[in-house]
Structure formats: C-alpha cells, structure tokens
Amino acid sequence: MSAPAAPARAPRTAAVAHRGDAKWGWLMAGPAIVLVITFLIAPFVMAFWLSLTNARLISPNAPEFTGADNFTRLLGVQLLTLDPERDAAGAIVLDEAGAPSYPSIRSFTRNKETFPQYAGMQEWFTVGLGDTRHVVLASDTVFMKSLVNTIAFAIVIVPLQSAFGLLLALLVNRRTRGVNAFRTIYFIPVVMSMVVISILWKFLYSPNEGMVNSFFSAITLGAFQPVDWLGNPTTALPAVMFMSMWQAVGFHMIIWLSGLQTIPPELYEAAGLDGAGRVAAFRNVTWPGLRNTSVFILITITIAAFGLFTQIDVMTRGGPLDATSTVVYQAVQQGFRTQDMGYGAAISVVFFVLVLIVALIQRRLTREARG
Amino acid sequence: MSRMQRRVQQGDERVFLSLRAVLMIGLAILFLFPIVFMFVASFKTDETELLTSVRSVEAFLPVGQLGLENYQGVFDRVPAPQFIFNSLITTFATVILGLIVNSMAGFALSRLHWRGRDGVLTVIIATLIVPFETIAIPLLFVVIRLPWIWFSPETGLQLEWGWLNTYHVQVLPFVVNAFSIFLFVQYFKSLPIDFDEAARVDGASWFAIYRRVILPLSGPVIATVAILTFLPMWNAYLWPLMVTQTEAIRPVMVGLQYFFQLNVAWGEIMAYLSLITVPVLVLFLLLQRAFVESIAASGVKG
C-alpha cells in the first residue's frame, strides 16, 4: 500500500501537533505491548528455559536445571553394527530358516556397564549390507518417526498443493459470473473448521461405510478391494495428506489469483501476436510474473505443513504404529497429556528451529527474486 | 490464415473450453460432496439407512426416513447450546477486544512520533514468524500460574491463581495479533496526516482523534481484522482442548469429542457438524467478497 505523498506543511504545526506524543504513544500501544510480552514473548523465552529443565506441567516442586538432557533424550541417535554370529570354525551360524543369526539388539541396549552409549535406546530402523546389519538406534523412536512423518508430509504437500492451487487459480482467472461461483465453491473448505473436516473425512475414509471405498469400487465395477485408509500404516499418512490439501488448496488458489491479476494483460496480447500458444504464454509470461507469489506460497504451505496437528489428533491419534505421529502432536502428547513440560518444551524448540530454517530460506529466495 | 485453419483452431478452442468446463465441474463436486453429504445425512433419522446410503448417490439425496430427530439427539447428548454460547462469547470477546487493542496500537505505531516506536513495531512484526504451535506448550505452563482478580458483591475482591477453565484463558492470549497490528499500521499510514495534526493544534487529544477521526474512516480494515479473528476463534481446537476441562466452558469444536464416547451415532454427529458449520458457511456466502479479500490480505504479508 503506498501512502499518498504528504503535502508540504509548516514544520511548526507538526511540532505543536506532536508535543506529548510519547505519553500517548506508550498509553495507546501499552495494552498491546503488555499482552505481547505476556502471551507471546514470555512463553517463547520460557520454551528455551523449560527445555533445559525437568519441569512438570503441575507440580509442587520447582523445576530443576538438567542441561541438555531433554535434547539427548529427544534426538539421541546411535549406529550399531551387528555382524552375524559365528561358530568356533568361523562359519556363520544359521537359524532354522537358513538365515544368519545376529546378536540381539537388547544385549546392547540393556547392558549399561559395557555399552553405556546404547543404554535405553530402541531400534529405529535397520539397513542390511551384505552379512552385516547396521541398526540405527534412537532414544525416542516415536519422536524420530514423528520428525520424519512431518518432513515427509511437508515434502509431499508443498509441491502438490501449490501446483493444484495454481491449477485452480488458472481455471477461475476470468471475470465472468459463472466462474465466480466456482471460485466460491473451491474456497468453502478454507472457512470450515479443520476439526469438522477431519471428522467428515474420517467417515469418508472408513473401511465399511466409507464413501471413498464405495467410489473406487463403483468406478472399477467392484474390482477394488476396500481399504482401511486410516487404519493401515502405509495409507494413513497419504490419506491425511489428501484431505489436508482438499481443505487448504482454496486458500492458495486465492493467493495465486491475486498474483495472476498483477500480470499486465498487454503481456498476453503481445505473446498472442508473437504466435505463442497457451503453453508458451504460460511459460514465458505467467510463470515469471508469479515468482514472488510462488516463494510466498511455498513458505506458507511448508510452515503450515510443519504444524500438522488437528487432523492427526482427530483422525488417527498418531497411529497406526506411529505412522501419522507428528512433531506438534508429540509436543502436545508430552507437554500436555503426560505433563512432561520440560520435554514438551524441548520439542517446541526443535519445531521452532525447523520453522526458522524455512523462514531463512524464504528470505534468501525473496532477496534473490528482488535481484 | 485460411478458412480451413481457422475452423480447426475454433474446433480446438471448443474442445479446450469444454474440457475446462468438465474439469471445473468435477472439481466443484470434489469440494462440495462431503459438505452436501454432511447436511443431507443430518436429516436421515435411520442410522442403518444412512450408513448404507453411502454406497450410492442416495448419500446426497434426501430420501428415506427424514426428520429432525438427529438434532434432538444432539441436544440430548451434549449441552450444545452451552457449547455454542461459549464459542460465541469467546469469539466475540476476542474480536471486539482485538479490534480495540490492535487498532490503538496500530494508531500509536503509525501516526504518533515517539521514541521507542520503531523498536516496538520491529519486535511486534518479528513475532509473526513464531507459529502458535511453538508457544502453545510453554503458554500452558504460564497460564496455569497466572493470577486473576475478580470481584463479587458477596465475597468482595478475590485473588485466584491459575487460569484453567475460564473464558479469559480462551480470549486474552489471542487479543493481540501482530498481523492485525500490521494491517492497521499499513492502513493508517495511507490516511492523510493533516487531519489529525490540525485537530491536535486545535487542542484535541490523540485519543479523541483516534476515536472520532481515524476509526470512522477505517471500515475496510476493521472488517478484515474482524474476519481474520473470527474464523480461527470459532474454529479453535488445540488451545481450548488443553485449557478447558468442563462442559460449562468448552467451545463447540472441543465439544465434538462427546460424540465419540459410548455409542457412535453418525446421524447425530452430522447434525452437530451442520449445526456448528452451516451458520459460518451462510455468513461466508453473504459476505463472500469481504471474506475472500481478508484472507487474500493475509497472503500479501510476504
């Protein structure tokens, strides 16, 4: 928004007018300043402090400083290399099924004297190379899975949702009355509550009375086998991804649309005169004109995707087998439901670092875009 | 261009336009079907009929046994009027307080000259990057320990520790909104400064200028901020989930969990969902332009 140029005025008037501004300034901005400090800055600073303590949500005891304990418990990862067991002659011992047998992971993680570094950890995942197994241990495997789920969610959602939003924007970027109705329809889920939408989709996804299954079974003439979309670890996260895009894509359609409307129509006329077809016009006129919009859209989708919580809490509670657990879901589980405030705060800090990284990338990209 | 070529091109154009129309209608169905189903199903009083209807188009048609029993069931199962009242109270309190506090701050930060102003504005804008999810957990720790003073004629002044299970814990943390302040600052900067300087020289106080000169000119930005506050408050879930534990204080979205205890009746659930969604949708359809523009405004902050 550009302010109209202020007409020259007598400096004396201004000086008289602004006498005593400081009092009114602090007075009128005061309520906002107090509230920002209490409800935003204080908790933000507290997150860092609490993450270094063993604070409980409700406890008669004062929190004790525990250093980086919460973070090692949260992010601790160790690599354990297991060679197959060999008999006295050096040959690999095979089990009944003919597969090499390995020492149990528990013999390392439950042996505090010999292997203090593995104590209390659990198997996160295992990679087998030749006869050797590389076991990655984590102190909080649920959090590690949640971190991976959150990032995977963002990686899938960001390109798909922005592309889909752009497609919608291109479809409705005309000023005819009928088109307006479609714009409104595509936008409706944005004003709806995510809780309501999550419950609706939970019903649509259900294995027996779900409309998603009936739809696929109808178009394949019954060949499609019903899927328990949210109950199956491989389909649960993709199902949440789809409904999340369904809800939010209308918002990004509107943002793309305002970007599209900043492109001067003359550019399209010129491209038309040069004989450019639809595809060429899009590549040479539309896309370059959307540069700043696209950076903004990528960032908002990424940050929103990192904050994934409501859908999970309502639809899956992180399950099945932690397949849909996320960082914010874990923060709420630990900080609120199990009342482990210090640990919940540590998760919040990790979450903030994730967001900060994205924001820094955004600054980088917008600066480049501005040249 | 020969006539032949032109005809081919027109044919292409027609194919393209009809493909586009098909795509647009298909997408419209994709976005609407769950909502239509929700609303239609809320009137289907036979649960078995409702659950079998999803296998065909009947899911979207008002067929079979229809009635308002599901809505009756909602009121029998949960104190729905209480939930709606709680949501209305907290939403409107936040909208009104937010408009007052944020517009005053925006005014002080745009039209007054005072030392510290730029610092305050920078800090407020910087907080935009902190998502609520980061501070929700420590904020919970804070509000559990905050004092509250209230007065009643019988007991006099009372001091209480802890904000759980109150209206104010659902309202006060959301009154100030850095983005609302930003919108007010932007808007106020676009109004000519001569008005208030002239009024100042005539002896009007800054508050009087804010109240009588600036606010009456600020309809559009007030509408935007009101809509941007209203929606997330009505739809709030994470925060009220953590700070409300009794039916007397819970808002509509948290109230939903009562439908999943004991026997789940989807007809009643759809009735409750319709009850808390349809008013917002009607409001949206009536004020479409304002809604879309407000939400688009939240996209230009980049």
XYZ file of C-alpha atoms in Angstrom:
673
model
C 0.000 0.000 0.000
C 1.560 3.296 -0.961
C 0.619 6.363 1.018
C -0.245 9.467 -0.969
C 2.665 11.897 -0.853
C 2.207 14.126 2.159
C 1.814 17.742 1.109
C 4.420 20.107 2.490
C 3.227 21.593 5.731
C 4.567 24.072 8.189
C 7.057 22.258 10.414
C 5.781 24.309 13.354
C 2.317 22.771 13.062
C 3.846 19.318 13.152
C 5.967 20.185 16.160
C 2.988 21.562 18.047
C 0.815 18.634 16.989
C 3.330 16.061 18.206
C 4.117 17.604 21.543
C 3.498 14.986 24.197
C 3.342 12.129 21.699
C 5.433 9.837 23.913
C 2.813 9.713 26.634
C 0.005 8.883 24.221
C 2.190 6.510 22.259
C 3.007 4.311 25.250
C -0.519 4.662 26.566
C -2.223 3.558 23.371
C 0.263 0.891 22.404
C 0.540 -0.167 26.056
C -2.180 -2.827 26.193
C -0.804 -4.479 23.067
C 2.750 -4.374 24.407
C 1.738 -5.931 27.737
C -0.246 -8.680 26.021
C 2.510 -9.455 23.511
C 5.044 -9.775 26.314
C 2.794 -11.957 28.486
C 1.372 -14.280 25.872
C 3.987 -14.370 23.175
C 7.446 -13.275 24.203
C 7.387 -14.733 27.721
C 6.224 -18.197 26.630
C 8.650 -18.109 23.735
C 11.577 -17.409 26.048
C 10.184 -19.907 28.559
C 10.222 -22.613 25.893
C 14.003 -22.384 25.765
C 14.395 -22.254 29.524
C 11.888 -25.032 30.244
C 13.534 -27.260 27.650
C 16.634 -27.268 29.875
C 14.732 -28.353 32.995
C 12.699 -31.267 34.252
C 9.622 -29.054 34.788
C 6.245 -30.759 35.124
C 3.030 -29.106 33.987
C 1.627 -29.180 37.505
C 3.988 -29.927 40.351
C 4.675 -28.660 43.843
C 8.422 -28.911 43.217
C 10.394 -26.207 41.489
C 11.863 -27.271 38.136
C 15.494 -28.371 38.256
C 18.046 -27.458 35.656
C 19.021 -30.579 33.737
C 21.132 -29.152 30.959
C 20.760 -30.767 27.562
C 19.185 -33.947 28.975
C 15.851 -33.395 27.231
C 17.570 -32.904 23.909
C 19.733 -36.014 24.191
C 16.629 -37.975 25.157
C 14.819 -36.467 22.195
C 17.433 -36.529 19.475
C 19.908 -39.186 20.665
C 20.859 -41.483 17.793
C 23.494 -44.228 17.659
C 24.645 -46.563 14.944
C 25.082 -50.176 15.973
C 26.803 -52.525 13.588
C 25.934 -56.179 14.025
C 27.956 -58.955 12.472
C 26.348 -62.383 12.213
C 27.226 -64.826 14.951
C 29.926 -67.302 14.011
C 30.725 -70.733 15.408
C 34.153 -71.880 16.579
C 35.217 -72.623 12.986
C 34.298 -69.114 11.867
C 31.273 -70.159 9.828
C 28.128 -68.081 10.084
C 25.504 -69.591 12.358
C 22.219 -70.073 10.534
C 18.834 -70.301 12.184
C 16.169 -72.881 11.293
C 15.000 -70.808 8.328
C 18.551 -70.697 6.974
C 19.055 -67.002 7.680
C 22.147 -65.778 9.507
C 21.503 -65.147 13.166
C 22.545 -61.970 14.856
C 23.179 -60.980 18.434
C 20.029 -59.427 19.864
C 19.791 -55.665 19.972
C 18.663 -55.906 23.562
C 22.020 -57.336 24.559
C 23.432 -53.905 23.719
C 20.658 -51.586 24.826
C 20.096 -53.366 28.155
C 23.747 -53.595 29.062
C 24.581 -50.380 30.808
C 28.011 -51.476 32.092
C 29.562 -52.480 28.787
C 27.652 -50.212 26.413
C 26.574 -47.067 28.247
C 26.139 -45.253 24.912
C 23.309 -47.579 23.804
C 21.530 -47.767 27.142
C 17.760 -47.367 26.930
C 17.710 -46.876 23.172
C 15.432 -48.686 20.752
C 15.718 -49.812 17.191
C 14.565 -47.080 14.809
C 15.400 -48.829 11.539
C 17.932 -51.306 10.176
C 19.892 -51.399 6.957
C 21.446 -54.702 5.893
C 24.612 -54.553 3.797
C 25.960 -57.979 2.865
C 26.013 -60.045 6.036
C 26.379 -57.011 8.254
C 23.390 -55.229 9.745
C 23.520 -51.564 10.527
C 20.999 -50.797 13.215
C 20.126 -47.188 13.860
C 19.124 -46.780 17.483
C 17.267 -43.763 18.809
C 16.441 -42.805 22.357
C 12.976 -41.643 21.315
C 11.981 -43.637 18.268
C 8.438 -42.224 18.344
C 9.783 -38.700 18.062
C 12.163 -39.690 15.270
C 9.276 -41.232 13.342
C 7.232 -38.111 14.020
C 10.018 -35.896 12.711
C 10.295 -37.996 9.557
C 6.500 -38.023 9.109
C 6.336 -34.259 9.495
C 9.063 -33.653 6.943
C 7.594 -36.238 4.568
C 4.205 -34.582 4.909
C 5.754 -31.220 4.000
C 7.754 -32.631 1.091
C 4.662 -34.184 -0.491
C 2.198 -31.417 0.342
C 4.286 -28.437 -0.727
C 4.682 -29.158 -4.450
C 1.310 -30.876 -4.867
C -0.747 -28.300 -3.069
C 0.928 -25.325 -4.710
C 0.571 -26.882 -8.164
C -3.030 -27.796 -7.531
C -3.747 -24.309 -6.181
C -2.234 -22.784 -9.298
C -4.337 -25.042 -11.495
C -7.485 -23.870 -9.706
C -6.396 -20.241 -9.986
C -5.809 -20.598 -13.738
C -9.231 -22.203 -14.126
C -11.086 -19.407 -12.347
C -8.992 -16.483 -13.530
C -11.742 -14.950 -15.647
C -14.219 -12.262 -14.843
C -17.456 -13.955 -15.789
C -20.246 -14.534 -13.357
C -20.383 -18.302 -13.628
C -16.708 -18.547 -12.822
C -17.232 -16.662 -9.586
C -19.484 -19.425 -8.294
C -16.714 -21.973 -8.843
C -14.218 -19.747 -7.056
C -16.588 -19.630 -4.078
C -17.084 -23.398 -4.088
C -13.359 -24.141 -4.169
C -12.878 -21.733 -1.296
C -15.581 -23.129 1.014
C -13.383 -25.689 2.853
C -10.993 -22.876 3.846
C -13.574 -21.236 6.095
C -14.568 -24.546 7.658
C -13.086 -25.866 10.854
C -10.324 -28.433 10.480
C -11.970 -30.447 13.255
C -15.233 -30.677 11.319
C -13.405 -31.576 8.130
C -11.317 -34.198 9.905
C -14.409 -35.918 11.249
C -16.109 -35.803 7.852
C -13.091 -37.357 6.172
C -12.651 -39.895 8.918
C -16.124 -41.077 7.999
C -15.423 -40.923 4.256
C -12.264 -42.985 4.751
C -13.807 -45.634 6.995
C -13.388 -49.194 5.680
C -17.025 -50.318 5.590
C -19.285 -47.314 5.320
C -16.674 -45.029 3.717
C -17.598 -43.230 0.548
C -14.012 -43.318 -0.711
C -14.096 -47.104 -0.872
C -17.571 -47.154 -2.447
C -16.419 -44.661 -5.059
C -13.388 -46.709 -6.082
C -15.424 -49.880 -6.043
C -18.081 -48.248 -8.265
C -15.648 -46.985 -10.908
C -13.790 -50.308 -11.026
C -17.102 -52.215 -11.184
C -16.431 -53.897 -7.869
C -12.852 -54.979 -8.568
C -11.494 -52.628 -5.907
C -10.878 -54.202 -2.507
C -11.951 -51.942 0.368
C -9.043 -50.325 2.183
C -8.921 -49.256 5.808
C -7.348 -45.953 4.788
C -6.609 -44.598 8.251
C -6.006 -47.964 9.891
C -3.211 -49.072 7.612
C 0.289 -47.678 8.288
C 1.064 -47.288 4.588
C -2.116 -45.463 3.593
C -2.793 -43.426 6.759
C -0.383 -40.552 6.135
C -1.238 -40.238 2.412
C -4.930 -40.163 3.355
C -4.274 -37.316 5.789
C -2.242 -35.561 3.094
C -5.111 -35.704 0.637
C -7.724 -34.317 2.992
C -5.332 -31.601 4.169
C -4.842 -30.460 0.586
C -8.568 -30.631 -0.002
C -9.054 -28.224 2.896
C -6.298 -25.705 2.224
C -5.930 -25.545 -1.537
C -8.664 -22.917 -1.931
C -6.628 -20.526 0.183
C -3.644 -20.882 -2.107
C -5.880 -20.551 -5.140
C -6.804 -17.064 -3.883
C -3.163 -16.136 -3.323
C -2.172 -17.373 -6.792
C -5.128 -15.494 -8.216
C -4.014 -12.193 -6.719
C -0.568 -12.899 -8.176
C -2.078 -13.635 -11.597
C -4.014 -10.394 -11.560
C -0.828 -8.357 -11.167
C 0.357 -9.563 -14.587
C -0.496 -6.870 -17.161
C -2.888 -8.191 -19.863
C -0.781 -6.443 -22.544
C 1.912 -9.069 -21.996
C -0.530 -11.790 -23.050
C -1.632 -9.750 -26.063
C 1.992 -9.348 -27.091
C 2.624 -13.047 -26.628
C -0.501 -13.795 -28.698
C 0.746 -11.556 -31.521
C 4.052 -13.403 -31.454
C 2.062 -16.559 -32.075
C 2.665 -18.062 -28.641
C 0.253 -20.848 -27.727
C -1.211 -21.439 -24.272
C 1.765 -23.389 -23.031
C 4.307 -20.897 -24.327
C 2.362 -17.970 -22.892
C 2.259 -19.701 -19.528
C 5.980 -20.410 -19.558
C 7.107 -17.009 -20.757
C 4.552 -14.636 -19.268
C 2.606 -16.217 -16.416
C 5.303 -18.158 -14.599
C 7.940 -15.386 -14.481
C 5.225 -12.988 -13.285
C 4.417 -15.274 -10.363
C 7.904 -15.506 -8.935
C 7.241 -13.668 -5.658
C 3.843 -15.262 -5.201
C 5.364 -18.687 -5.578
C 8.002 -18.079 -2.912
C 5.320 -16.892 -0.520
C 3.096 -19.864 -1.267
C 5.889 -22.378 -0.817
C 6.754 -20.909 2.560
C 3.216 -20.688 3.928
C 2.458 -24.236 2.882
C 5.703 -25.513 4.398
C 5.158 -23.809 7.741
C 1.517 -24.881 7.874
C 2.561 -28.432 6.982
C 5.112 -28.496 9.807
C 2.353 -27.503 12.233
C 0.245 -30.558 11.341
C -1.764 -31.394 14.451
C -5.563 -31.149 14.363
C -6.141 -33.723 11.612
C -3.886 -36.176 13.435
C -5.445 -35.612 16.833
C -8.968 -36.040 15.500
C -8.482 -38.747 12.882
C -5.662 -41.070 13.931
C -4.155 -40.029 17.275
C -0.752 -40.589 15.688
C -1.478 -44.195 14.799
C -1.408 -46.815 13.437
C 2.079 -47.726 14.745
C 3.044 -44.024 14.930
C 2.661 -43.814 11.147
C 0.947 -40.427 11.397
C 2.505 -39.003 14.538
C 3.980 -35.536 14.034
C 6.256 -33.102 15.861
C 3.450 -30.887 17.176
C 1.371 -33.938 18.069
C 4.295 -35.212 20.143
C 4.741 -31.796 21.772
C 1.117 -31.916 22.917
C 1.368 -35.575 23.960
C 4.450 -34.960 26.080
C 3.899 -31.434 27.351
C 0.167 -31.656 27.984
C -1.075 -35.229 28.123
C 1.833 -36.730 30.069
C 2.547 -33.345 31.698
C 6.292 -33.579 30.975
C 6.670 -29.861 30.391
C 10.452 -29.831 30.003
C 10.329 -32.470 27.308
C 7.350 -30.858 25.557
C 9.197 -27.546 25.573
C 12.252 -29.221 24.028
C 10.032 -30.493 21.203
C 8.627 -26.983 20.759
C 12.163 -25.641 20.451
C 13.026 -28.236 17.803
C 9.828 -27.286 15.987
C 10.753 -23.609 16.087
C 14.193 -24.363 14.660
C 12.514 -26.158 11.751
C 10.302 -23.134 11.074
C 13.245 -20.774 11.394
C 15.217 -22.697 8.784
C 12.305 -22.384 6.363
C 11.940 -18.662 7.107
C 15.645 -18.085 6.446
C 15.347 -19.907 3.129
C 12.402 -17.662 2.310
C 14.458 -14.521 2.983
C 17.184 -15.873 0.752
C 14.754 -16.614 -2.054
C 12.862 -13.305 -1.861
C 16.117 -11.403 -1.871
C 17.227 -13.264 -4.990
C 13.851 -12.606 -6.572
C 14.230 -8.904 -5.987
C 17.623 -9.109 -7.637
C -4.876 -17.755 -42.213
C -7.040 -19.918 -44.394
C -10.630 -20.573 -43.542
C -9.760 -24.218 -43.014
C -7.084 -23.426 -40.433
C -9.383 -21.057 -38.643
C -12.053 -23.681 -38.412
C -9.577 -26.171 -36.949
C -8.487 -23.593 -34.436
C -12.050 -22.822 -33.444
C -12.635 -26.527 -33.035
C -9.585 -26.775 -30.780
C -10.865 -23.850 -28.781
C -14.216 -25.527 -28.317
C -12.599 -28.783 -27.165
C -10.396 -26.858 -24.764
C -13.313 -24.916 -23.306
C -15.462 -27.979 -22.792
C -12.583 -29.887 -21.207
C -12.093 -26.964 -18.888
C -15.795 -26.893 -18.013
C -15.781 -30.624 -17.271
C -12.715 -30.221 -15.068
C -14.228 -27.284 -13.199
C -17.470 -29.113 -12.548
C -15.622 -32.263 -11.465
C -13.574 -30.228 -9.008
C -16.670 -28.468 -7.708
C -18.159 -31.887 -6.950
C -14.944 -32.928 -5.202
C -15.066 -29.878 -2.935
C -18.779 -29.990 -2.255
C -19.655 -33.642 -1.820
C -18.573 -34.064 1.823
C -20.444 -30.919 2.814
C -23.612 -31.845 0.958
C -23.432 -35.317 2.455
C -22.991 -33.898 5.960
C -26.027 -31.686 5.643
C -28.290 -34.262 3.969
C -27.255 -37.043 6.353
C -28.071 -34.883 9.356
C -31.770 -35.284 8.484
C -31.646 -39.040 7.976
C -33.094 -40.499 11.119
C -32.474 -44.165 10.401
C -28.820 -44.891 11.153
C -28.714 -48.108 9.098
C -30.261 -46.330 6.135
C -27.697 -43.567 6.484
C -24.785 -45.995 6.560
C -25.977 -47.950 3.521
C -26.809 -44.791 1.580
C -23.086 -44.109 1.087
C -22.881 -46.906 -1.475
C -24.867 -44.867 -3.996
C -25.929 -41.371 -4.979
C -28.574 -41.639 -2.281
C -25.937 -40.317 0.104
C -26.573 -36.873 -1.334
C -30.333 -37.077 -1.730
C -32.984 -36.506 0.890
C -34.541 -39.956 0.624
C -35.658 -42.491 3.216
C -36.782 -41.507 6.683
C -36.219 -37.824 7.233
C -36.716 -35.722 10.301
C -35.129 -33.590 12.976
C -34.531 -36.435 15.431
C -30.776 -36.245 15.000
C -30.827 -32.617 16.055
C -32.973 -33.563 19.027
C -30.421 -36.276 19.789
C -27.599 -33.734 19.718
C -29.296 -31.662 22.384
C -29.985 -34.750 24.480
C -26.429 -35.966 24.274
C -24.465 -32.770 24.821
C -25.209 -29.309 26.171
C -24.973 -27.935 22.620
C -26.470 -24.524 23.463
C -23.823 -24.159 26.186
C -21.010 -25.015 23.757
C -22.350 -22.600 21.169
C -22.758 -19.907 23.800
C -19.164 -20.478 24.989
C -17.842 -20.217 21.458
C -19.863 -17.089 20.764
C -18.682 -15.403 23.986
C -15.009 -16.162 23.470
C -15.101 -15.400 19.754
C -16.871 -12.075 20.057
C -14.878 -11.003 23.107
C -11.675 -11.686 21.190
C -12.900 -9.896 18.070
C -14.024 -6.773 19.995
C -11.019 -6.588 22.317
C -8.724 -7.364 19.407
C -10.166 -4.567 17.310
C -9.736 -2.073 20.147
C -6.262 -3.088 21.311
C -4.749 -3.690 17.875
C -6.186 -0.568 16.277
C -4.981 1.604 19.172
C -1.540 0.071 18.886
C -1.604 0.478 15.116
C -2.554 4.110 15.577
C 0.228 4.794 18.078
C 2.712 2.983 15.885
C 1.815 4.803 12.684
C 0.641 8.331 13.419
C 2.424 9.312 16.597
C 6.095 10.198 16.881
C 7.701 8.769 19.963
C 10.997 7.322 20.955
C 10.867 3.543 21.056
C 8.121 3.356 18.444
C 10.240 1.744 15.748
C 11.689 -0.722 18.219
C 8.240 -1.792 19.408
C 6.999 -2.151 15.841
C 10.021 -4.234 14.846
C 9.565 -6.597 17.780
C 5.846 -6.990 17.052
C 6.460 -7.708 13.374
C 9.242 -10.138 14.305
C 6.801 -12.206 16.365
C 4.928 -13.015 13.141
C 7.436 -15.749 12.460
C 6.614 -17.624 15.691
C 3.765 -20.044 14.961
C 1.287 -20.616 17.768
C 2.266 -24.283 17.916
C 5.734 -23.284 19.180
C 4.475 -21.415 22.186
C 1.314 -23.414 22.970
C 3.048 -25.751 25.437
C 5.027 -23.130 27.410
C 1.993 -20.810 27.266
C 0.045 -23.526 29.041
C 2.742 -23.540 31.728
C 2.373 -19.750 32.035
C -1.427 -19.506 32.238
C -1.630 -22.207 34.896
C 0.413 -19.903 37.125
C -1.144 -16.516 36.354
C -3.216 -14.666 38.950
C -6.732 -13.380 38.344
C -8.549 -10.859 40.433
C -12.290 -10.656 40.450
C -14.982 -9.046 42.426
C -18.292 -10.308 43.667
C -20.636 -8.433 45.970
C -20.831 -11.328 48.452
C -17.151 -12.077 48.881
C -15.524 -8.835 47.824
C -12.236 -8.791 45.950
C -10.833 -12.216 45.305
C -7.465 -13.374 44.134
C -7.181 -16.673 42.315
C -4.188 -18.465 40.870
C -4.396 -20.318 37.610
C -6.474 -19.539 34.564
C -7.672 -23.015 33.598
C -11.389 -23.462 32.853
C -12.234 -19.820 32.322
C -13.379 -17.669 29.462
C -10.446 -15.286 29.772
C -7.867 -18.023 29.234
C -9.503 -18.636 25.863
C -9.645 -14.944 24.999
C -6.741 -12.903 26.346
C -3.842 -14.779 24.677
C -5.449 -14.115 21.281
C -6.423 -10.473 21.659
C -3.152 -9.105 20.368
C -2.300 -10.227 16.920
C 0.855 -8.992 15.248
C -0.696 -9.355 11.831
C -3.746 -7.290 12.787
C -1.466 -4.552 14.111
C 0.467 -4.717 10.864
C -2.751 -4.309 8.842
C -3.838 -1.328 10.955
C -0.415 0.322 10.640
C -0.499 -0.097 6.865
C -3.980 1.298 6.594
C -3.468 4.233 8.953
C -0.312 5.224 7.102
C -2.385 5.615 3.953
C -4.682 8.211 5.571
C -3.544 11.851 5.249
C -1.824 13.081 8.402
C -3.104 16.678 8.072
C -6.438 15.796 9.652
C -5.074 14.864 12.990
C -2.353 17.486 13.084
C -4.933 20.197 12.532
C -7.146 18.701 15.216
C -4.146 18.471 17.546
C -3.328 22.138 17.122
C -6.964 22.841 17.937
C -6.442 21.020 21.206
C -7.938 17.577 20.576
C -6.275 14.714 22.425
C -4.725 11.871 20.426
C -7.303 9.507 21.800
C -10.118 11.776 20.589
C -8.530 11.892 17.134
C -8.207 8.124 17.048
C -11.787 7.716 18.169
C -13.520 10.441 16.140
C -11.334 10.979 13.073
C -9.439 7.802 12.276
C -11.756 4.960 13.307
C -14.736 6.260 11.321
C -12.538 6.139 8.206
C -11.313 2.595 8.857
C -14.279 0.415 7.911
C -12.443 -1.843 5.440
C -9.506 -2.707 7.685
C -11.833 -3.236 10.664
C -13.846 -5.730 8.611
C -10.692 -7.543 7.535
C -9.321 -7.834 11.058
C -12.706 -8.901 12.417
C -12.994 -11.724 9.880
C -9.397 -12.844 10.376
C -10.004 -13.020 14.141
C -13.457 -14.557 13.957
C -12.591 -17.623 11.871
C -9.703 -19.091 13.881
C -11.512 -18.343 17.152
C -14.730 -20.099 16.121
C -12.665 -22.983 14.765
C -10.227 -23.102 17.711
C -9.260 -26.572 18.855
C -5.710 -27.082 20.153
C -5.766 -24.372 22.823
C -9.265 -24.924 24.258
C -8.532 -28.651 24.254
C -5.730 -28.008 26.723
C -7.240 -25.295 28.925
C -10.895 -26.335 29.276
C -11.985 -29.357 31.225
C -15.670 -28.786 31.907
C -18.719 -28.673 29.684
C -19.624 -25.316 31.153
C -16.689 -23.656 29.456
C -15.831 -25.754 26.393
C -16.294 -24.360 22.892
C -18.027 -26.138 20.009
C -15.034 -27.865 18.436
C -13.867 -29.455 21.665
C -17.456 -30.444 22.414
C -17.294 -32.819 19.453
C -15.396 -35.429 21.422
C -18.509 -36.284 23.435
C -19.985 -37.870 20.312
C -17.268 -40.490 20.210
C -17.776 -41.729 23.735
C -20.100 -44.720 24.110
C -22.240 -45.483 21.073
C -21.309 -43.532 17.979
C -24.358 -42.254 16.070
C -23.270 -40.760 12.758
C -26.626 -39.112 12.157
C -26.220 -37.107 15.346
C -22.603 -36.317 14.532
C -23.610 -34.967 11.120
C -26.351 -32.914 12.788
C -23.870 -31.399 15.230
C -21.340 -30.720 12.465
C -24.062 -28.988 10.432
C -25.136 -27.007 13.462
C -21.669 -25.557 14.031
C -20.696 -25.198 10.364
C -23.732 -24.036 8.437
C -24.014 -20.634 10.211
C -20.389 -19.891 9.316
C -20.973 -21.001 5.723
C -24.065 -18.796 5.437
C -22.097 -15.864 6.831
C -19.368 -16.613 4.330
C -21.779 -16.737 1.397
C -23.353 -13.438 2.457
C -20.048 -11.651 2.969
C -18.115 -13.557 0.325
C -16.190 -10.653 -1.064
C -15.076 -9.409 2.360
C -14.046 -12.935 3.416
C -12.027 -13.649 0.315
C -10.361 -10.254 0.331
C -9.486 -10.522 4.023
C -7.978 -13.919 3.590
C -6.141 -12.794 0.482
C -4.785 -9.893 2.568
C -3.216 -12.418 4.907
C -1.316 -13.644 1.863
C 0.412 -10.397 0.950
C 2.471 -10.089 4.072
C 5.412 -11.922 2.485
